[in-house]
PDB file of C-alpha atoms in Angstrom:
ATOM      1  CA  UNK U   1     -20.282  81.053 -27.983  1.00 42.00           C
ATOM      2  CA  UNK U   2     -22.184  82.517 -30.935  1.00 48.00           C
ATOM      3  CA  UNK U   3     -25.978  82.458 -30.818  1.00 47.00           C
ATOM      4  CA  UNK U   4     -28.084  82.551 -33.992  1.00 50.00           C
ATOM      5  CA  UNK U   5     -31.784  83.141 -34.513  1.00 50.00           C
ATOM      6  CA  UNK U   6     -33.869  80.044 -35.349  1.00 53.00           C
ATOM      7  CA  UNK U   7     -34.619  79.685 -39.058  1.00 62.00           C
ATOM      8  CA  UNK U   8     -38.274  78.821 -38.471  1.00 78.00           C
ATOM      9  CA  UNK U   9     -40.228  81.637 -36.757  1.00 89.00           C
ATOM     10  CA  UNK U  10     -41.778  80.824 -33.400  1.00 92.00           C
ATOM     11  CA  UNK U  11     -45.485  81.612 -32.976  1.00 94.00           C
ATOM     12  CA  UNK U  12     -47.199  82.667 -29.744  1.00 94.00           C
ATOM     13  CA  UNK U  13     -50.687  83.640 -28.563  1.00 93.00           C
ATOM     14  CA  UNK U  14     -51.626  86.672 -26.467  1.00 94.00           C
ATOM     15  CA  UNK U  15     -53.841  86.474 -23.412  1.00 93.00           C
ATOM     16  CA  UNK U  16     -57.511  87.372 -24.095  1.00 91.00           C
ATOM     17  CA  UNK U  17     -58.504  91.010 -23.680  1.00 90.00           C
ATOM     18  CA  UNK U  18     -61.515  93.153 -24.548  1.00 90.00           C
ATOM     19  CA  UNK U  19     -62.190  93.423 -28.279  1.00 88.00           C
ATOM     20  CA  UNK U  20     -61.774  96.994 -29.601  1.00 84.00           C
ATOM     21  CA  UNK U  21     -64.239  96.423 -32.456  1.00 86.00           C
ATOM     22  CA  UNK U  22     -67.198  94.383 -31.167  1.00 85.00           C
ATOM     23  CA  UNK U  23     -68.782  94.906 -27.758  1.00 84.00           C
ATOM     24  CA  UNK U  24     -68.853  92.089 -25.200  1.00 84.00           C
ATOM     25  CA  UNK U  25     -66.260  90.014 -27.042  1.00 86.00           C
ATOM     26  CA  UNK U  26     -62.718  89.007 -26.235  1.00 88.00           C
ATOM     27  CA  UNK U  27     -59.720  89.416 -28.521  1.00 90.00           C
ATOM     28  CA  UNK U  28     -56.700  87.139 -28.861  1.00 92.00           C
ATOM     29  CA  UNK U  29     -53.782  87.390 -31.321  1.00 94.00           C
ATOM     30  CA  UNK U  30     -51.388  84.923 -32.911  1.00 95.00           C
ATOM     31  CA  UNK U  31     -47.981  86.574 -33.329  1.00 95.00           C
ATOM     32  CA  UNK U  32     -44.328  86.073 -34.194  1.00 96.00           C
ATOM     33  CA  UNK U  33     -41.185  88.194 -34.013  1.00 95.00           C
ATOM     34  CA  UNK U  34     -40.000  90.026 -37.110  1.00 94.00           C
ATOM     35  CA  UNK U  35     -36.220  90.175 -36.991  1.00 88.00           C
ATOM     36  CA  UNK U  36     -33.009  89.149 -38.656  1.00 87.00           C
ATOM     37  CA  UNK U  37     -31.910  89.075 -42.291  1.00 87.00           C
ATOM     38  CA  UNK U  38     -35.143  87.402 -43.436  1.00 91.00           C
ATOM     39  CA  UNK U  39     -37.528  89.987 -41.926  1.00 95.00           C
ATOM     40  CA  UNK U  40     -38.566  91.422 -45.290  1.00 95.00           C
ATOM     41  CA  UNK U  41     -39.206  88.023 -46.824  1.00 95.00           C
ATOM     42  CA  UNK U  42     -41.257  86.889 -43.811  1.00 96.00           C
ATOM     43  CA  UNK U  43     -43.266  90.125 -43.724  1.00 97.00           C
ATOM     44  CA  UNK U  44     -44.080  89.870 -47.436  1.00 97.00           C
ATOM     45  CA  UNK U  45     -45.198  86.253 -47.083  1.00 97.00           C
ATOM     46  CA  UNK U  46     -47.285  86.568 -43.915  1.00 97.00           C
ATOM     47  CA  UNK U  47     -48.930  89.806 -45.051  1.00 97.00           C
ATOM     48  CA  UNK U  48     -50.423  87.765 -47.900  1.00 97.00           C
ATOM     49  CA  UNK U  49     -51.856  85.433 -45.236  1.00 97.00           C
ATOM     50  CA  UNK U  50     -53.702  88.007 -43.181  1.00 96.00           C
ATOM     51  CA  UNK U  51     -50.928  89.157 -40.827  1.00 97.00           C
ATOM     52  CA  UNK U  52     -50.193  92.779 -39.933  1.00 97.00           C
ATOM     53  CA  UNK U  53     -47.015  94.433 -38.638  1.00 96.00           C
ATOM     54  CA  UNK U  54     -46.656  96.401 -35.398  1.00 95.00           C
ATOM     55  CA  UNK U  55     -43.023  97.459 -34.859  1.00 95.00           C
ATOM     56  CA  UNK U  56     -41.037  94.201 -34.911  1.00 96.00           C
ATOM     57  CA  UNK U  57     -44.037  91.894 -34.493  1.00 96.00           C
ATOM     58  CA  UNK U  58     -46.351  90.247 -37.036  1.00 97.00           C
ATOM     59  CA  UNK U  59     -49.826  89.332 -35.780  1.00 96.00           C
ATOM     60  CA  UNK U  60     -53.309  88.334 -36.832  1.00 95.00           C
ATOM     61  CA  UNK U  61     -56.532  87.762 -34.827  1.00 91.00           C
ATOM     62  CA  UNK U  62     -56.987  84.279 -33.405  1.00 90.00           C
ATOM     63  CA  UNK U  63     -59.992  84.613 -31.109  1.00 88.00           C
ATOM     64  CA  UNK U  64     -61.432  81.608 -29.325  1.00 83.00           C
ATOM     65  CA  UNK U  65     -65.069  81.950 -30.407  1.00 81.00           C
ATOM     66  CA  UNK U  66     -65.109  84.620 -33.087  1.00 84.00           C
ATOM     67  CA  UNK U  67     -63.704  84.875 -36.609  1.00 84.00           C
ATOM     68  CA  UNK U  68     -65.183  88.225 -37.575  1.00 87.00           C
ATOM     69  CA  UNK U  69     -61.926  90.094 -38.338  1.00 90.00           C
ATOM     70  CA  UNK U  70     -60.944  89.741 -41.982  1.00 93.00           C
ATOM     71  CA  UNK U  71     -57.748  91.151 -43.453  1.00 96.00           C
ATOM     72  CA  UNK U  72     -58.620  93.557 -46.267  1.00 97.00           C
ATOM     73  CA  UNK U  73     -56.793  94.905 -49.297  1.00 98.00           C
ATOM     74  CA  UNK U  74     -57.669  96.783 -52.475  1.00 98.00           C
ATOM     75  CA  UNK U  75     -56.950  95.354 -55.909  1.00 98.00           C
ATOM     76  CA  UNK U  76     -55.579  98.482 -57.580  1.00 98.00           C
ATOM     77  CA  UNK U  77     -56.514  97.318 -61.088  1.00 98.00           C
ATOM     78  CA  UNK U  78     -60.149  96.792 -60.055  1.00 98.00           C
ATOM     79  CA  UNK U  79     -60.582 100.082 -58.209  1.00 98.00           C
ATOM     80  CA  UNK U  80     -62.757 102.859 -59.637  1.00 97.00           C
ATOM     81  CA  UNK U  81     -63.573 105.857 -57.439  1.00 97.00           C
ATOM     82  CA  UNK U  82     -67.238 106.569 -56.828  1.00 97.00           C
ATOM     83  CA  UNK U  83     -68.712 110.080 -56.945  1.00 97.00           C
ATOM     84  CA  UNK U  84     -68.060 110.738 -53.278  1.00 97.00           C
ATOM     85  CA  UNK U  85     -64.432 109.638 -53.578  1.00 97.00           C
ATOM     86  CA  UNK U  86     -63.896 111.813 -56.659  1.00 98.00           C
ATOM     87  CA  UNK U  87     -65.210 114.777 -54.669  1.00 97.00           C
ATOM     88  CA  UNK U  88     -62.778 113.888 -51.885  1.00 97.00           C
ATOM     89  CA  UNK U  89     -59.882 113.943 -54.349  1.00 98.00           C
ATOM     90  CA  UNK U  90     -60.903 117.355 -55.655  1.00 97.00           C
ATOM     91  CA  UNK U  91     -61.490 118.717 -52.145  1.00 97.00           C
ATOM     92  CA  UNK U  92     -57.950 117.827 -51.115  1.00 97.00           C
ATOM     93  CA  UNK U  93     -56.050 119.009 -54.151  1.00 96.00           C
ATOM     94  CA  UNK U  94     -54.431 121.616 -51.888  1.00 96.00           C
ATOM     95  CA  UNK U  95     -52.347 118.873 -50.261  1.00 98.00           C
ATOM     96  CA  UNK U  96     -48.793 117.981 -51.197  1.00 97.00           C
ATOM     97  CA  UNK U  97     -47.451 114.470 -50.563  1.00 98.00           C
ATOM     98  CA  UNK U  98     -44.031 114.178 -48.964  1.00 97.00           C
ATOM     99  CA  UNK U  99     -42.295 110.833 -48.453  1.00 97.00           C
ATOM    100  CA  UNK U 100     -39.709 110.514 -45.690  1.00 95.00           C
ATOM    101  CA  UNK U 101     -37.782 107.767 -43.928  1.00 96.00           C
ATOM    102  CA  UNK U 102     -39.266 106.121 -40.835  1.00 96.00           C
ATOM    103  CA  UNK U 103     -38.293 108.940 -38.494  1.00 96.00           C
ATOM    104  CA  UNK U 104     -40.651 110.539 -35.961  1.00 97.00           C
ATOM    105  CA  UNK U 105     -40.888 114.311 -35.507  1.00 97.00           C
ATOM    106  CA  UNK U 106     -42.474 116.567 -32.907  1.00 97.00           C
ATOM    107  CA  UNK U 107     -44.862 117.927 -35.540  1.00 97.00           C
ATOM    108  CA  UNK U 108     -46.084 114.412 -36.313  1.00 98.00           C
ATOM    109  CA  UNK U 109     -46.542 113.663 -32.613  1.00 97.00           C
ATOM    110  CA  UNK U 110     -48.529 116.868 -32.031  1.00 97.00           C
ATOM    111  CA  UNK U 111     -50.889 115.920 -34.871  1.00 97.00           C
ATOM    112  CA  UNK U 112     -51.078 112.342 -33.562  1.00 96.00           C
ATOM    113  CA  UNK U 113     -52.061 113.525 -30.069  1.00 94.00           C
ATOM    114  CA  UNK U 114     -54.768 115.850 -31.396  1.00 95.00           C
ATOM    115  CA  UNK U 115     -56.132 113.020 -33.542  1.00 94.00           C
ATOM    116  CA  UNK U 116     -56.250 110.550 -30.651  1.00 90.00           C
ATOM    117  CA  UNK U 117     -57.771 113.038 -28.218  1.00 88.00           C
ATOM    118  CA  UNK U 118     -60.534 113.822 -30.713  1.00 83.00           C
ATOM    119  CA  UNK U 119     -61.223 110.421 -32.279  1.00 75.00           C
ATOM    120  CA  UNK U 120     -59.890 107.660 -29.989  1.00 63.00           C
ATOM    121  CA  UNK U 121     -59.602 109.075 -26.489  1.00 54.00           C
ATOM    122  CA  UNK U 122     -60.721 105.764 -24.978  1.00 62.00           C
ATOM    123  CA  UNK U 123     -58.662 103.496 -27.257  1.00 60.00           C
ATOM    124  CA  UNK U 124     -55.626 101.383 -26.507  1.00 63.00           C
ATOM    125  CA  UNK U 125     -53.224 104.028 -27.838  1.00 71.00           C
ATOM    126  CA  UNK U 126     -54.720 106.951 -25.907  1.00 68.00           C
ATOM    127  CA  UNK U 127     -51.885 107.121 -23.354  1.00 79.00           C
ATOM    128  CA  UNK U 128     -48.984 106.878 -25.815  1.00 86.00           C
ATOM    129  CA  UNK U 129     -46.202 109.362 -25.081  1.00 91.00           C
ATOM    130  CA  UNK U 130     -43.643 110.789 -27.488  1.00 94.00           C
ATOM    131  CA  UNK U 131     -41.177 107.941 -26.859  1.00 95.00           C
ATOM    132  CA  UNK U 132     -43.773 105.263 -27.582  1.00 95.00           C
ATOM    133  CA  UNK U 133     -44.812 107.162 -30.693  1.00 95.00           C
ATOM    134  CA  UNK U 134     -41.199 107.277 -31.869  1.00 96.00           C
ATOM    135  CA  UNK U 135     -40.920 103.532 -31.300  1.00 96.00           C
ATOM    136  CA  UNK U 136     -44.078 102.905 -33.334  1.00 96.00           C
ATOM    137  CA  UNK U 137     -42.627 104.836 -36.257  1.00 97.00           C
ATOM    138  CA  UNK U 138     -38.944 103.990 -36.082  1.00 97.00           C
ATOM    139  CA  UNK U 139     -38.761 100.391 -34.826  1.00 96.00           C
ATOM    140  CA  UNK U 140     -39.104  98.613 -38.144  1.00 96.00           C
ATOM    141  CA  UNK U 141     -36.807  95.945 -39.612  1.00 96.00           C
ATOM    142  CA  UNK U 142     -38.254  96.319 -43.113  1.00 96.00           C
ATOM    143  CA  UNK U 143     -38.776  98.990 -45.787  1.00 96.00           C
ATOM    144  CA  UNK U 144     -41.038 101.548 -44.140  1.00 98.00           C
ATOM    145  CA  UNK U 145     -41.816 105.122 -45.102  1.00 98.00           C
ATOM    146  CA  UNK U 146     -43.684 108.016 -43.494  1.00 98.00           C
ATOM    147  CA  UNK U 147     -46.069 109.606 -45.981  1.00 98.00           C
ATOM    148  CA  UNK U 148     -46.863 113.196 -44.953  1.00 98.00           C
ATOM    149  CA  UNK U 149     -49.608 115.371 -46.425  1.00 98.00           C
ATOM    150  CA  UNK U 150     -48.915 119.084 -46.146  1.00 98.00           C
ATOM    151  CA  UNK U 151     -51.058 122.117 -46.895  1.00 97.00           C
ATOM    152  CA  UNK U 152     -49.293 123.508 -49.953  1.00 95.00           C
ATOM    153  CA  UNK U 153     -50.046 127.129 -49.024  1.00 93.00           C
ATOM    154  CA  UNK U 154     -49.446 127.187 -45.284  1.00 95.00           C
ATOM    155  CA  UNK U 155     -46.920 124.354 -44.991  1.00 95.00           C
ATOM    156  CA  UNK U 156     -48.996 122.873 -42.146  1.00 97.00           C
ATOM    157  CA  UNK U 157     -48.904 119.102 -41.619  1.00 98.00           C
ATOM    158  CA  UNK U 158     -52.444 117.796 -42.180  1.00 98.00           C
ATOM    159  CA  UNK U 159     -52.193 113.988 -42.359  1.00 98.00           C
ATOM    160  CA  UNK U 160     -49.619 111.216 -41.891  1.00 98.00           C
ATOM    161  CA  UNK U 161     -49.470 107.537 -42.794  1.00 98.00           C
ATOM    162  CA  UNK U 162     -46.879 105.002 -41.645  1.00 98.00           C
ATOM    163  CA  UNK U 163     -46.542 102.796 -44.714  1.00 98.00           C
ATOM    164  CA  UNK U 164     -44.727  99.508 -45.344  1.00 98.00           C
ATOM    165  CA  UNK U 165     -43.499  98.599 -48.811  1.00 97.00           C
ATOM    166  CA  UNK U 166     -44.301  94.976 -49.648  1.00 98.00           C
ATOM    167  CA  UNK U 167     -43.338  93.027 -52.746  1.00 97.00           C
ATOM    168  CA  UNK U 168     -46.976  93.149 -53.909  1.00 97.00           C
ATOM    169  CA  UNK U 169     -48.277  96.417 -52.508  1.00 98.00           C
ATOM    170  CA  UNK U 170     -48.262  99.157 -49.928  1.00 98.00           C
ATOM    171  CA  UNK U 171     -49.441  98.383 -46.405  1.00 98.00           C
ATOM    172  CA  UNK U 172     -51.032 101.195 -44.404  1.00 98.00           C
ATOM    173  CA  UNK U 173     -49.761 100.418 -40.915  1.00 97.00           C
ATOM    174  CA  UNK U 174     -51.300 103.446 -39.197  1.00 95.00           C
ATOM    175  CA  UNK U 175     -52.665 106.808 -40.349  1.00 96.00           C
ATOM    176  CA  UNK U 176     -53.850 109.930 -38.552  1.00 96.00           C
ATOM    177  CA  UNK U 177     -54.946 113.402 -39.568  1.00 96.00           C
ATOM    178  CA  UNK U 178     -56.151 116.824 -38.473  1.00 96.00           C
ATOM    179  CA  UNK U 179     -59.450 116.205 -36.605  1.00 94.00           C
ATOM    180  CA  UNK U 180     -60.591 119.773 -37.279  1.00 93.00           C
ATOM    181  CA  UNK U 181     -60.847 119.072 -41.017  1.00 92.00           C
ATOM    182  CA  UNK U 182     -63.665 116.523 -40.867  1.00 91.00           C
ATOM    183  CA  UNK U 183     -65.311 117.895 -44.001  1.00 92.00           C
ATOM    184  CA  UNK U 184     -62.229 117.021 -46.054  1.00 95.00           C
ATOM    185  CA  UNK U 185     -62.613 113.233 -45.465  1.00 95.00           C
ATOM    186  CA  UNK U 186     -58.874 112.973 -44.929  1.00 97.00           C
ATOM    187  CA  UNK U 187     -58.949 109.291 -43.945  1.00 95.00           C
ATOM    188  CA  UNK U 188     -60.553 108.422 -47.273  1.00 97.00           C
ATOM    189  CA  UNK U 189     -58.169 110.708 -49.121  1.00 98.00           C
ATOM    190  CA  UNK U 190     -55.081 109.015 -47.658  1.00 98.00           C
ATOM    191  CA  UNK U 191     -56.360 105.629 -48.855  1.00 98.00           C
ATOM    192  CA  UNK U 192     -57.109 107.051 -52.309  1.00 98.00           C
ATOM    193  CA  UNK U 193     -53.613 108.465 -52.508  1.00 98.00           C
ATOM    194  CA  UNK U 194     -52.088 105.127 -51.481  1.00 98.00           C
ATOM    195  CA  UNK U 195     -53.954 103.525 -54.370  1.00 98.00           C
ATOM    196  CA  UNK U 196     -52.216 106.066 -56.604  1.00 98.00           C
ATOM    197  CA  UNK U 197     -48.847 105.405 -54.916  1.00 98.00           C
ATOM    198  CA  UNK U 198     -49.212 101.668 -55.570  1.00 98.00           C
ATOM    199  CA  UNK U 199     -50.277 102.335 -59.151  1.00 97.00           C
ATOM    200  CA  UNK U 200     -47.263 104.606 -59.717  1.00 97.00           C
ATOM    201  CA  UNK U 201     -44.938 101.911 -58.318  1.00 97.00           C
ATOM    202  CA  UNK U 202     -46.518  99.102 -60.332  1.00 98.00           C
ATOM    203  CA  UNK U 203     -47.731  97.348 -57.178  1.00 98.00           C
ATOM    204  CA  UNK U 204     -51.071  95.505 -57.371  1.00 98.00           C
ATOM    205  CA  UNK U 205     -52.457  96.019 -53.849  1.00 98.00           C
ATOM    206  CA  UNK U 206     -53.061  98.399 -50.959  1.00 98.00           C
ATOM    207  CA  UNK U 207     -53.332  96.577 -47.617  1.00 98.00           C
ATOM    208  CA  UNK U 208     -55.808  98.269 -45.264  1.00 97.00           C
ATOM    209  CA  UNK U 209     -55.663  96.198 -42.102  1.00 95.00           C
ATOM    210  CA  UNK U 210     -58.823  94.465 -40.872  1.00 94.00           C
ATOM    211  CA  UNK U 211     -62.434  94.812 -41.907  1.00 93.00           C
ATOM    212  CA  UNK U 212     -64.924  93.724 -39.261  1.00 90.00           C
ATOM    213  CA  UNK U 213     -68.610  93.156 -40.084  1.00 87.00           C
ATOM    214  CA  UNK U 214     -70.785  94.893 -37.544  1.00 81.00           C
ATOM    215  CA  UNK U 215     -68.068  97.356 -36.517  1.00 82.00           C
ATOM    216  CA  UNK U 216     -68.791 101.004 -37.273  1.00 79.00           C
ATOM    217  CA  UNK U 217     -65.064 101.785 -36.882  1.00 79.00           C
ATOM    218  CA  UNK U 218     -64.206  99.572 -39.863  1.00 81.00           C
ATOM    219  CA  UNK U 219     -67.263 100.154 -42.057  1.00 82.00           C
ATOM    220  CA  UNK U 220     -65.575 102.738 -44.308  1.00 89.00           C
ATOM    221  CA  UNK U 221     -63.330 100.094 -45.888  1.00 92.00           C
ATOM    222  CA  UNK U 222     -66.268  98.440 -47.640  1.00 92.00           C
ATOM    223  CA  UNK U 223     -66.845 101.677 -49.596  1.00 94.00           C
ATOM    224  CA  UNK U 224     -63.853 100.993 -51.856  1.00 97.00           C
ATOM    225  CA  UNK U 225     -64.346  99.062 -55.077  1.00 97.00           C
ATOM    226  CA  UNK U 226     -61.796  96.337 -55.763  1.00 97.00           C
ATOM    227  CA  UNK U 227     -61.872  95.305 -52.082  1.00 98.00           C
ATOM    228  CA  UNK U 228     -60.673  91.794 -51.246  1.00 98.00           C
ATOM    229  CA  UNK U 229     -60.818  89.971 -47.901  1.00 96.00           C
ATOM    230  CA  UNK U 230     -58.799  87.028 -46.615  1.00 95.00           C
ATOM    231  CA  UNK U 231     -61.181  84.230 -45.639  1.00 91.00           C
ATOM    232  CA  UNK U 232     -60.724  80.483 -45.394  1.00 86.00           C
ATOM    233  CA  UNK U 233     -57.028  80.730 -46.198  1.00 90.00           C
ATOM    234  CA  UNK U 234     -57.392  82.689 -49.442  1.00 94.00           C
ATOM    235  CA  UNK U 235     -58.221  86.115 -50.817  1.00 97.00           C
ATOM    236  CA  UNK U 236     -61.667  86.608 -52.282  1.00 97.00           C
ATOM    237  CA  UNK U 237     -63.470  89.525 -53.892  1.00 97.00           C
ATOM    238  CA  UNK U 238     -65.609  91.305 -51.311  1.00 96.00           C
ATOM    239  CA  UNK U 239     -69.186  90.038 -51.635  1.00 93.00           C
ATOM    240  CA  UNK U 240     -70.975  92.853 -49.818  1.00 89.00           C
ATOM    241  CA  UNK U 241     -71.554  93.251 -46.100  1.00 87.00           C
ATOM    242  CA  UNK U 242     -74.586  90.972 -46.083  1.00 86.00           C
ATOM    243  CA  UNK U 243     -72.378  88.029 -47.126  1.00 87.00           C
ATOM    244  CA  UNK U 244     -70.297  88.200 -43.942  1.00 85.00           C
ATOM    245  CA  UNK U 245     -71.256  87.540 -40.381  1.00 77.00           C
ATOM    246  CA  UNK U 246     -69.574  88.486 -37.133  1.00 66.00           C
ATOM    247  CA  UNK U 247     -69.443  84.835 -36.183  1.00 62.00           C
ATOM    248  CA  UNK U 248     -69.655  83.843 -32.544  1.00 62.00           C
ATOM    249  CA  UNK U 249     -69.430  80.093 -32.205  1.00 62.00           C
ATOM    250  CA  UNK U 250     -66.996  77.752 -30.380  1.00 60.00           C
ATOM    251  CA  UNK U 251     -66.235  75.992 -33.696  1.00 65.00           C
ATOM    252  CA  UNK U 252     -65.733  79.135 -35.780  1.00 67.00           C
ATOM    253  CA  UNK U 253     -61.929  79.080 -35.440  1.00 75.00           C
ATOM    254  CA  UNK U 254     -59.397  76.286 -35.849  1.00 79.00           C
ATOM    255  CA  UNK U 255     -57.154  75.222 -32.944  1.00 82.00           C
ATOM    256  CA  UNK U 256     -53.934  77.224 -32.656  1.00 83.00           C
ATOM    257  CA  UNK U 257     -51.739  74.255 -33.617  1.00 83.00           C
ATOM    258  CA  UNK U 258     -53.750  73.778 -36.804  1.00 87.00           C
ATOM    259  CA  UNK U 259     -53.599  77.485 -37.625  1.00 87.00           C
ATOM    260  CA  UNK U 260     -49.820  77.501 -37.290  1.00 85.00           C
ATOM    261  CA  UNK U 261     -49.476  74.294 -39.311  1.00 87.00           C
ATOM    262  CA  UNK U 262     -51.424  75.907 -42.163  1.00 87.00           C
ATOM    263  CA  UNK U 263     -49.180  78.979 -42.363  1.00 90.00           C
ATOM    264  CA  UNK U 264     -47.037  78.910 -45.491  1.00 90.00           C
ATOM    265  CA  UNK U 265     -43.514  80.041 -44.694  1.00 90.00           C
ATOM    266  CA  UNK U 266     -40.983  81.320 -47.244  1.00 89.00           C
ATOM    267  CA  UNK U 267     -37.551  79.779 -47.603  1.00 82.00           C
ATOM    268  CA  UNK U 268     -35.640  81.583 -44.854  1.00 78.00           C
ATOM    269  CA  UNK U 269     -32.357  79.761 -45.322  1.00 71.00           C
ATOM    270  CA  UNK U 270     -29.297  81.702 -46.434  1.00 58.00           C
ATOM    271  CA  UNK U 271     -26.851  80.452 -49.047  1.00 48.00           C
ATOM    272  CA  UNK U 272     -23.496  79.394 -47.655  1.00 41.00           C
ATOM    273  CA  UNK U 273     -20.739  81.835 -48.625  1.00 43.00           C
ATOM    274  CA  UNK U 274     -17.766  80.145 -50.238  1.00 38.00           C
TER     275      UNK U 274
END
């Protein structure tokens, strides 16, 4: 008997766990599997609706009493670097960008471990081993690239970004860099270079993940002009931090069934071969 995947994706909800962004709050995610011939089409569509990819899963926050997390992206045409960002570009002109397939290396993992140990030693990824790292990089059913930044003189790997290619932009899945080069603002530089990558490819957006008001970990994203956030089912130009609240109210989120019903799905059917 031949088994086929269902045409309509099935959505699920994770059990609540501690929020990594806001203290004393609980996090819950709505998610679906990303697989089959329609993976690219589904990823493109749901990314425009606030979802993010992790390996072969698409997810977005769906917390019971909080709707603080907002998906964020940069409108490339509306971006203009400020003075600090222009200095960051000049400071890192010693770096060379190298684009590779989604394949993990020992050099990447060594840099990843040093980054986690320095910046996120108490985070959810702190115990990742080399096999889990390889899975994070390589288990992707869509167009994914590893963007490496190498010191042009020494050949040393300085920064890495796992990047998805969407039909309307680049999506920065996860980035890490040399923690000993704090003065170089490498995290900002990688975002600035992805804006240039999208511009070179004629893509209108750079997807950054989530921006969370009140979270110091996510505050840097509001420093980029052209920022847009996904709120109330649509993208809007970022209004400034004072316009957003880390809401905590039992009516701040819709029921799961209503959230799923409001998701717009692409046509996932396949033409019959004759």
